Each structure stands twice: as structure tokens, then as C-alpha cells.
Coordinates of C-alpha atoms and ligand atoms in Angstrom, one line a residue:
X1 CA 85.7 85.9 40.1
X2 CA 84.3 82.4 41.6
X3 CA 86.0 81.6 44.8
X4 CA 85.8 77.8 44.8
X5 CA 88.3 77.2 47.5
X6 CA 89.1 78.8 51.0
X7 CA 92.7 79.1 49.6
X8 CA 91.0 81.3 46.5
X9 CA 91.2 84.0 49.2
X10 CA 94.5 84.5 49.2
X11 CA 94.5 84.5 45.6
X12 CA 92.2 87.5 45.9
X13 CA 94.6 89.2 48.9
X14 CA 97.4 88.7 46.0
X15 CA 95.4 90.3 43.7
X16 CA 94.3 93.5 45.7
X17 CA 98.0 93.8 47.3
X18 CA 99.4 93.9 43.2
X19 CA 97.1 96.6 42.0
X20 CA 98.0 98.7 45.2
X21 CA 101.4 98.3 44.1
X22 CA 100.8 99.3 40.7
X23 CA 98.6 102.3 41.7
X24 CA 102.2 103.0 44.1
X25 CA 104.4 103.0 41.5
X26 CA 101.9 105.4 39.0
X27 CA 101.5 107.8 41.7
X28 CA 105.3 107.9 42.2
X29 CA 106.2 108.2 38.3
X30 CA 108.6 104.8 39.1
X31 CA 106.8 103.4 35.6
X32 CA 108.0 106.9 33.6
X33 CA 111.5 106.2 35.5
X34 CA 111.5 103.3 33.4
X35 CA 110.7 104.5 29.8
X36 CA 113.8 106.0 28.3
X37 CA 115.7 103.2 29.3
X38 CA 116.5 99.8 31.7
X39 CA 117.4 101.2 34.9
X40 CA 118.9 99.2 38.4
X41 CA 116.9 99.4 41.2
X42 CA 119.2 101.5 42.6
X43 CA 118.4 103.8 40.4
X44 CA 115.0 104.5 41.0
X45 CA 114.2 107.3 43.2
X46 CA 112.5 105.7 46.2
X47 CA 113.6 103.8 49.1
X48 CA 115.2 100.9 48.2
X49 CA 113.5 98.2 50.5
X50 CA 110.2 99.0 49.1
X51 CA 111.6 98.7 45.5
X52 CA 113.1 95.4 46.0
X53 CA 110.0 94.0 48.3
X54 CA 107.1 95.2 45.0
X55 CA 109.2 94.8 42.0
X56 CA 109.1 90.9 42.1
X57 CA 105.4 91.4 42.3
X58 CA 105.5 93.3 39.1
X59 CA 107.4 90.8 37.2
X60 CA 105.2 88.0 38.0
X61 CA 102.1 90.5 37.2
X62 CA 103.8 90.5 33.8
X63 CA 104.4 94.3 33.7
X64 CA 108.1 94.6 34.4
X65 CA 111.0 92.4 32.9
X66 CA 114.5 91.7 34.2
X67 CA 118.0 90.3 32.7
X68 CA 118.9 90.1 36.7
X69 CA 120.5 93.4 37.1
X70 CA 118.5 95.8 34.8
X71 CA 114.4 96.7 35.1
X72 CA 112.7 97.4 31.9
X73 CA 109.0 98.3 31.0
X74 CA 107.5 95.2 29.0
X75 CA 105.6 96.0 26.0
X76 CA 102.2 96.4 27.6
X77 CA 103.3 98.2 30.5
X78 CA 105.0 101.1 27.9
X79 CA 101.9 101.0 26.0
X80 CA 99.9 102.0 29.4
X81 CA 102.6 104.4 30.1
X82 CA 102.9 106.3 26.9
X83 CA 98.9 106.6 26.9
X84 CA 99.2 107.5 31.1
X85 CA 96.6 104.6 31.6
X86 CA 97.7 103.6 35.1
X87 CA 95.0 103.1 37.8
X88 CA 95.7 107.2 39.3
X89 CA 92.9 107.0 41.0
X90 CA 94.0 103.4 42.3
X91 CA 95.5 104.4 45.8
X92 CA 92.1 106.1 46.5
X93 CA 89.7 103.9 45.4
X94 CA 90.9 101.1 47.6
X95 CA 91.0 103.7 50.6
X96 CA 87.2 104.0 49.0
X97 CA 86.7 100.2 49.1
X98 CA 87.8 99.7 53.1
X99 CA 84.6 102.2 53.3
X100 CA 82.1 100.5 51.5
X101 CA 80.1 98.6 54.3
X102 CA 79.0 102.6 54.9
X103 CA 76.8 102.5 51.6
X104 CA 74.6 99.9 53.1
X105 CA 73.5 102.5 56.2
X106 CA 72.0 105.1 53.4
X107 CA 72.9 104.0 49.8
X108 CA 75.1 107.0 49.5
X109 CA 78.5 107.5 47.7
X110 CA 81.5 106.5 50.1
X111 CA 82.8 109.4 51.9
X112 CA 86.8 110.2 52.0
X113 CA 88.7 110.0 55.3
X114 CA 87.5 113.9 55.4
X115 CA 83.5 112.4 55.6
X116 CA 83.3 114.7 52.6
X117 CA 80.8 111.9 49.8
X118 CA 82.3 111.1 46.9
X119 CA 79.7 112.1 44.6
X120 CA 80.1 112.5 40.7
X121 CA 78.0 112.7 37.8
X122 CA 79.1 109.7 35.5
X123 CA 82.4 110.0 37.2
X124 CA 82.7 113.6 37.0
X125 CA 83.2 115.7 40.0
X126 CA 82.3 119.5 39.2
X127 CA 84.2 120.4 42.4
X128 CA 87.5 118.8 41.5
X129 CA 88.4 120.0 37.9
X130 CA 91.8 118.0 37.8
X131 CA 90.0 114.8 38.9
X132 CA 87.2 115.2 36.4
X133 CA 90.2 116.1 33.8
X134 CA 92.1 112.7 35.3
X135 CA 88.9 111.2 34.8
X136 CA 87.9 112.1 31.7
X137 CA 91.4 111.1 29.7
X138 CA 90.9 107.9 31.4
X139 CA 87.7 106.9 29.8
X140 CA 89.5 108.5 26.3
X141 CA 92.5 106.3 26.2
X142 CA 90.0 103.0 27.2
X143 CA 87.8 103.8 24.5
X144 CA 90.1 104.0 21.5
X145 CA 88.7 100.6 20.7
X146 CA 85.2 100.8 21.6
X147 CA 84.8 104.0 20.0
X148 CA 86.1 102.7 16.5
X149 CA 83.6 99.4 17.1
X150 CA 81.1 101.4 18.0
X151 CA 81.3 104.4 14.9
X152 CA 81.5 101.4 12.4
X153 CA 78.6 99.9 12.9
X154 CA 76.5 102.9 14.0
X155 CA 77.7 103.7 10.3
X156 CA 75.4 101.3 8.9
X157 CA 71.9 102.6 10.6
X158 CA 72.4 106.2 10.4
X159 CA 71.7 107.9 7.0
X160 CA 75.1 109.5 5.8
X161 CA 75.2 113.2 6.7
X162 CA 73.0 113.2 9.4
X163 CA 72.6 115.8 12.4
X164 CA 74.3 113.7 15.4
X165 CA 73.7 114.4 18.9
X166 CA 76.5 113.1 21.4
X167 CA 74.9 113.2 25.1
X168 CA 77.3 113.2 28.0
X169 CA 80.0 112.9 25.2
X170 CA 83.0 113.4 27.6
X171 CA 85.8 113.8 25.7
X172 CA 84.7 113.2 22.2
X173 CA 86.3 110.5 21.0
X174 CA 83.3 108.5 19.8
X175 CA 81.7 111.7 18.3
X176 CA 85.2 112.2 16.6
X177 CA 84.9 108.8 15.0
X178 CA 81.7 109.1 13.8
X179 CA 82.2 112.7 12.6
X180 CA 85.1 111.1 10.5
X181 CA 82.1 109.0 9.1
X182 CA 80.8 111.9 7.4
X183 CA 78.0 112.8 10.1
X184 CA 77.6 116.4 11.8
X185 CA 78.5 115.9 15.2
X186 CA 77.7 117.6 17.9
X187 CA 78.2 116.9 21.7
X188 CA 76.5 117.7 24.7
X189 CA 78.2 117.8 28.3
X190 CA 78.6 120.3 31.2
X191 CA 81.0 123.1 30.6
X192 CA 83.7 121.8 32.3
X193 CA 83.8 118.6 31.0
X194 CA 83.0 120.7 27.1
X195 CA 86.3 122.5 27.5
X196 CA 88.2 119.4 27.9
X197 CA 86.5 117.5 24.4
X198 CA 87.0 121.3 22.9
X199 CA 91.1 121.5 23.7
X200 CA 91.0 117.9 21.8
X201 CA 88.7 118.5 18.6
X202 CA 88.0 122.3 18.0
X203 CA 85.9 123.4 15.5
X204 CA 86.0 119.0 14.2
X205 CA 82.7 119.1 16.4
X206 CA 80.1 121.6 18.1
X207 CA 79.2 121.7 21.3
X208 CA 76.4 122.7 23.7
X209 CA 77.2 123.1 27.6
X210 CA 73.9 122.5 30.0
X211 CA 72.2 119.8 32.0
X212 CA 71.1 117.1 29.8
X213 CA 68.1 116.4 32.8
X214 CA 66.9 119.8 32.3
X215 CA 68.3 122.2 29.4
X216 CA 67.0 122.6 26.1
X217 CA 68.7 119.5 24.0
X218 CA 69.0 121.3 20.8
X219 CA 67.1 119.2 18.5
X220 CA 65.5 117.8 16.0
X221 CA 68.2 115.5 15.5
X222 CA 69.0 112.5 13.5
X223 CA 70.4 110.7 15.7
X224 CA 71.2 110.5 19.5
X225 CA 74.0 108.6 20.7
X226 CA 74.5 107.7 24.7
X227 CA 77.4 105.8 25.8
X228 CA 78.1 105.2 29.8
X229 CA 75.6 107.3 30.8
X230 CA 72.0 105.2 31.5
X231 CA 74.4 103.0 34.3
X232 CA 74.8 106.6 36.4
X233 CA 71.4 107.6 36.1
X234 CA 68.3 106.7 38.9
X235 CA 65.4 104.5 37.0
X236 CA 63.6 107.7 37.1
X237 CA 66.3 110.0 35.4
X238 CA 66.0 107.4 32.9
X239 CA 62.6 107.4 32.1
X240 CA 62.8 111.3 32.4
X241 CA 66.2 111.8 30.2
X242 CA 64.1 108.8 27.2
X243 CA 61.2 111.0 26.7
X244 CA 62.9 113.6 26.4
X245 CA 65.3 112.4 23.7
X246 CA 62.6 111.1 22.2
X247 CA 61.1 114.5 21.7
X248 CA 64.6 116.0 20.6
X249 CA 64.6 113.1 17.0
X250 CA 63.3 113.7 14.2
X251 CA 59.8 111.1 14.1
X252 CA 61.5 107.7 13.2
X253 CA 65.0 108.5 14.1
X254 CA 67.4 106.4 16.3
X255 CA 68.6 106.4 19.5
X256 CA 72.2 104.6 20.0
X257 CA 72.6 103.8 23.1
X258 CA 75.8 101.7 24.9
X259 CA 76.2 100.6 27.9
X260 CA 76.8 97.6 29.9
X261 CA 74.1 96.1 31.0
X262 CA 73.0 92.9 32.9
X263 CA 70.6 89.9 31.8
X264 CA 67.3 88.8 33.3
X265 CA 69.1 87.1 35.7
X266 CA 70.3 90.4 37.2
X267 CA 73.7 89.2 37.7
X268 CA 75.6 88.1 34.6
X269 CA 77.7 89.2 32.8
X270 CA 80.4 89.4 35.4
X271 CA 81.5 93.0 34.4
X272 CA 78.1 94.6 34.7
X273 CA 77.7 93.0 37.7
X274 CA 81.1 94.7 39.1
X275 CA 80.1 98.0 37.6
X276 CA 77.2 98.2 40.0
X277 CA 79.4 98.4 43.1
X278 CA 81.6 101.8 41.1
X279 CA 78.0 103.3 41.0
X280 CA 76.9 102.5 44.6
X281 CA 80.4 104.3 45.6
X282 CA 80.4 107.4 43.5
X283 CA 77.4 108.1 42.4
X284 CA 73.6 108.6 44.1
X285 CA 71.5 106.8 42.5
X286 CA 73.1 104.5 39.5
X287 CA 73.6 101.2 39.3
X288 CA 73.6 98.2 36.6
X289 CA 70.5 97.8 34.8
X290 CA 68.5 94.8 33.2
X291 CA 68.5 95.2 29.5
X292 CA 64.5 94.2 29.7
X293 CA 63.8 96.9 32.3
X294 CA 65.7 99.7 30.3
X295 CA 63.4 98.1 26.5
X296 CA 60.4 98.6 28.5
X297 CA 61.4 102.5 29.5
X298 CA 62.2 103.1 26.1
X299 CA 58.9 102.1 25.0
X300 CA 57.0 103.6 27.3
X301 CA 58.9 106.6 26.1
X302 CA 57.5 106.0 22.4
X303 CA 60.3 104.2 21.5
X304 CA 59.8 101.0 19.2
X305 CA 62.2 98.8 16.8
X306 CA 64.5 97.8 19.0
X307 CA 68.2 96.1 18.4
X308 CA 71.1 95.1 19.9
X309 CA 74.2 94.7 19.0
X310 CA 76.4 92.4 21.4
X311 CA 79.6 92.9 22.6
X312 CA 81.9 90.8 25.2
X313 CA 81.9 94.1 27.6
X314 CA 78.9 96.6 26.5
X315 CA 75.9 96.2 24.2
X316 CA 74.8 99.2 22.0
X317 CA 70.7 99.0 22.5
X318 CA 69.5 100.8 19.5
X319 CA 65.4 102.0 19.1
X320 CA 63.3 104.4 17.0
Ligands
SAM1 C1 80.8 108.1 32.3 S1 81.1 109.6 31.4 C2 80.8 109.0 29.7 C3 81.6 109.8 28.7 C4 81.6 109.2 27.3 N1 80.2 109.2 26.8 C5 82.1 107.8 27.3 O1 81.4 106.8 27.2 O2 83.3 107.6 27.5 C6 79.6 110.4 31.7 C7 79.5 111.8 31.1 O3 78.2 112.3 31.2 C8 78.3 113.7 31.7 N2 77.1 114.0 32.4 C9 76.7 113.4 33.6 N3 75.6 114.0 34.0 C10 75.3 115.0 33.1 C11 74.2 115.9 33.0 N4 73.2 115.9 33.9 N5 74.2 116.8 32.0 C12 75.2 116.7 31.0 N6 76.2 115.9 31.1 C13 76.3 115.0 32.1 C14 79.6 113.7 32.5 O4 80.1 115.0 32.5 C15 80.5 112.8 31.7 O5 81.2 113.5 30.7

């Protein structure tokens, strides 16, 4: 966001104050209240002065309509209910944000009001199974586009049939969409997060649980495909994690990898930029990287050929 004015601040107050609201109302179901049917305000469960001081917010934010007496869900806010997309993690992260200024004493993740750091692995925390499950369904309703996008045009570089590897695959919906492609699919995540693509897919994929850093990858594959995980990684589990995916293709095959990424200004675009600060936060050592610095890693891994494909939000950085 440019702040071009002093009065751009309150803007930005207005803006923070609206998505606590909206993370509110998710954590209180006051959205699902809404679904069946218009309701009046008085007949939301919640006390009635903070209903009638947040819901004008909510108009104006374009996510709740009114005749005057009745509340009803617009179209977009139904959508994000009936695929349970609100921020859940909203009222959190914000309590997360008032402690940022502590990353800048060590670079750590942000600790809770506890002190306990709020560490993950690409989001996931092992400890917390019903966050990492929050977490994961998250990142699968926001990538029913990206993953289509993504499946069609690895499509055209991968030879039909092929032996596909899906690393940190999550929940499995881009490994779904390009098993529908006709390729053999199979993803590789911790066993926690393995479970939660299994419940989804079955036997439509196969799996392997381990450490992607250290376990056996399962090769020789025909093609590797990466998406969101390079930004959670240090430069050095990068480096690490490329040669050894270069060692798990076949001689000459590709490596798909998406992510967002910055320019060689280090700063633009925008959403890579704002990505950095979610990595400083939760995890230890990621951050946004310069599309240059991760080519050269990949060719110091043996990596060669290279090709990107552009996006508004991510690139998909492919190399043999
Ligand atoms: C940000 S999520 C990306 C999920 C999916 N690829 C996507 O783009 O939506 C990162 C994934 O990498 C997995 N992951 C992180 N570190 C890992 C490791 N060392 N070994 C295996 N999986 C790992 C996490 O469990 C998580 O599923």
C-alpha cells in the first residue's frame, strides 16, 4: 500500500480495525448465523451493541447487505462461508502483529502471549494438529484456482503419463489436478499433514510421509513439482533440498517449481514483498526470495533450461 498522505494512516487504522471485525464475527459463527436466511440483528446471538457498532463496517466492506431491517450475506461473503475461508486465524495473527518489533532482537518467529514461538514448517505446526488441519484447508480452498492454472500448463512440459513427485503437497489439490491430467501422482509431506491429503483423495494419489530435508525422496521421477515451499525454507535448505531433487529426476527431467518471488529490486511485487513479513513471524529462517538468487541455486545444483511462467501473484520457475 503507498501511504502518500498523513491522513492515508487512518485509512490503514480502518483497514486493520475491518479485518478484526471480520476475523470477530468468523470466530463467533455470526457469518454461518447468516446463511440459511436474512436475519435482524436482534437475532444474532451476541450482544447487541457490538452487532450494531461492526455491522455498518461490514456493509461498507461490501460483505453484508441490508433492506434496513434484515442482514443478509452478499454473494461473496456466502461463497467464503460455504468454502469456511474466513481469516480463523485472523484474531491471532494481529495479537501476532502487536509483537512483531520482537523479531528484530533475534529474527525468531513471534511468540504468543504464553512466550511459547510460533514456529511452523510452511505453516504447519506439528504440535497443534487442528491448527495445521485449519491451516491446511485454508491453503486448499485458495488454491482452487491456482491449482487448475498451474496443472494446465504444467500439462504441456511434462510427457503424458509421467511418474510425478508432489513435495510438501499439503493437501493435494494441485497433485489431484494434475493426476486428472493423466500423470501418476504422488505426494510427499509429513504424516500428519499425509493424513489430511489421504481423507481427501484416497487411493486417486500415493503418498510417502518423511522429511523432505533428510528422507529418502523416492525417485527417479519425472517430474518434481514444489509449490509454497522454497519462500519457508533458509538459502541453505534451498541449496540443500535443489541437489537433492536434482538427484531424485530422471537425467533431463523438470523441476516445477511455484512460488512468489521478488525481482532484482528485492522489493516488488507488492505481495512477495508482504509475504516476507508471514515468514519472519512463523517461521525460522524463510523469507521472500529474488527470482535471480534462487536461478543461480538451481544451477549450481545442475540445473539448466530454465523458464518462467508469469503470473499476477506467483511465478512457476521451471528447470531441467
Ligand atoms: C505452505 S505449505 C504448501 C502446501 C501446498 N504445496 C500448497 O502450495 O498449497 C508447505 C507444506 O510443506 C510441508 N513441509 C514443510 N517442511 C517439510 C519438510 N521438511 N518435509 C516434508 N514436508 C514439509 C508442510 O507440511 C506443508 O504441507
Amino acid at each position: 500500500m503507498k501511504i502518500s498522505t498523513p491522513t492515508d494512516f487512518d485509512d490503514l487504522w480502518r483497514n486493520a480495525t475491518l479485518y478484526a471485525i471480520i476475523a470477530a464475527w468468523a470466530q463467533r459463527g455470526l457469518f454461518s448465523s447468516l446463511m440459511q436466511k436474512p436475519c435482524a440483528i436482534e437475532d444474532l446471538s451476541a450482544n447487541q451493541r457490538a452487532l450494531e457498532c461492526t455491522v455498518p463496517m461490514l456493509i461498507h466492506s461490501g460483505l453484508l447487505q441490508t433492506d434496513g431491517q434484515l442482514l443478509a450475506l452478499t454473494p461473496l461473503a456466502t461463497k467464503i462461508e460455504q468454502q469456511a475461508d474466513w481469516p480463523k486465524a485472523g484474531l491471532g495473527q494481529i495479537s501476532d502483529l502487536s509483537r512483531l518489533g520482537d523479531t528484530f532482537d533475534d529474527g525468531d518467529p513471534v511468540k504468543d502471549e504464553q512466550g511459547t514461538p510460533q514456529k511452523t514448517d510452511g505453516g504447519v505446526n506439528r504440535e497443534v494438529p487442528e491448527q495445521a488441519r485449519n491451516f491446511i484447508d485454508t491453503l486448499y480452498h485458495r488454491s482452487d484456482e491456482s491449482s487448475l492454472l498451474t496443472a494446465q500448463w504444467l500439462q504441456r512440459h511434462w510427457a503424458a503419463g509421467g511418474r510425478i513427485l508432489d513435495l510438501g503437497g499439503g493437501h493435494g489439490r494441485y497433485a489431484k489436478e494434475l493426476a486428472d491430467r493423466g500423470f501418476d501422482l504422488t505426494l510427499f509431506d509429513i504424516e500428519l499433514v499425509v493424513a489430511f491429503a489421504r481423507e481427501r483423495y484416497g487411493n486417486t494419489l500415493s503418498y510417502i510421509n518423511g522429511d523432505f530435508l533428510v528422507d529418502d525422496l523416492g525417485g527417479s521421477w519425472d517430474g518434481i513439482f514444489m509449490s509454497n515451499i522454497v519462500h519457508g525454507l533458509s538459502e541453505e535448505e534451498n541449496r540443500h533440498l535443489l541437489k537433492r531433487l536434482r538427484n531424485a529426476l530422471k537425467p533431463g527431467a523438470m523441476l516445477a517449481v511455484k512460488d512468489m518471488f521478488l525481482d532484482q529490486s528485492g522489493a516488488h511485487p507488492e505481495v512477495s514483498a508482504a509475504f516476507a513479513v508471514t515468514m519472519l513471524m512463523y517461521t525460522s529462517a524463510g523469507k521472500s526470495y529474488r527470482l535471480n538468487d534462487y536461478q543461480q541455486w538451481c544451477q549450481e545444483a545442475g540445473f539448466s533450461d530454465f523458464q518462467i511462467i508469469y503470473t499476477p501473484s506467483y511465478e512457476i520457475c521451471l528447470a531441467r
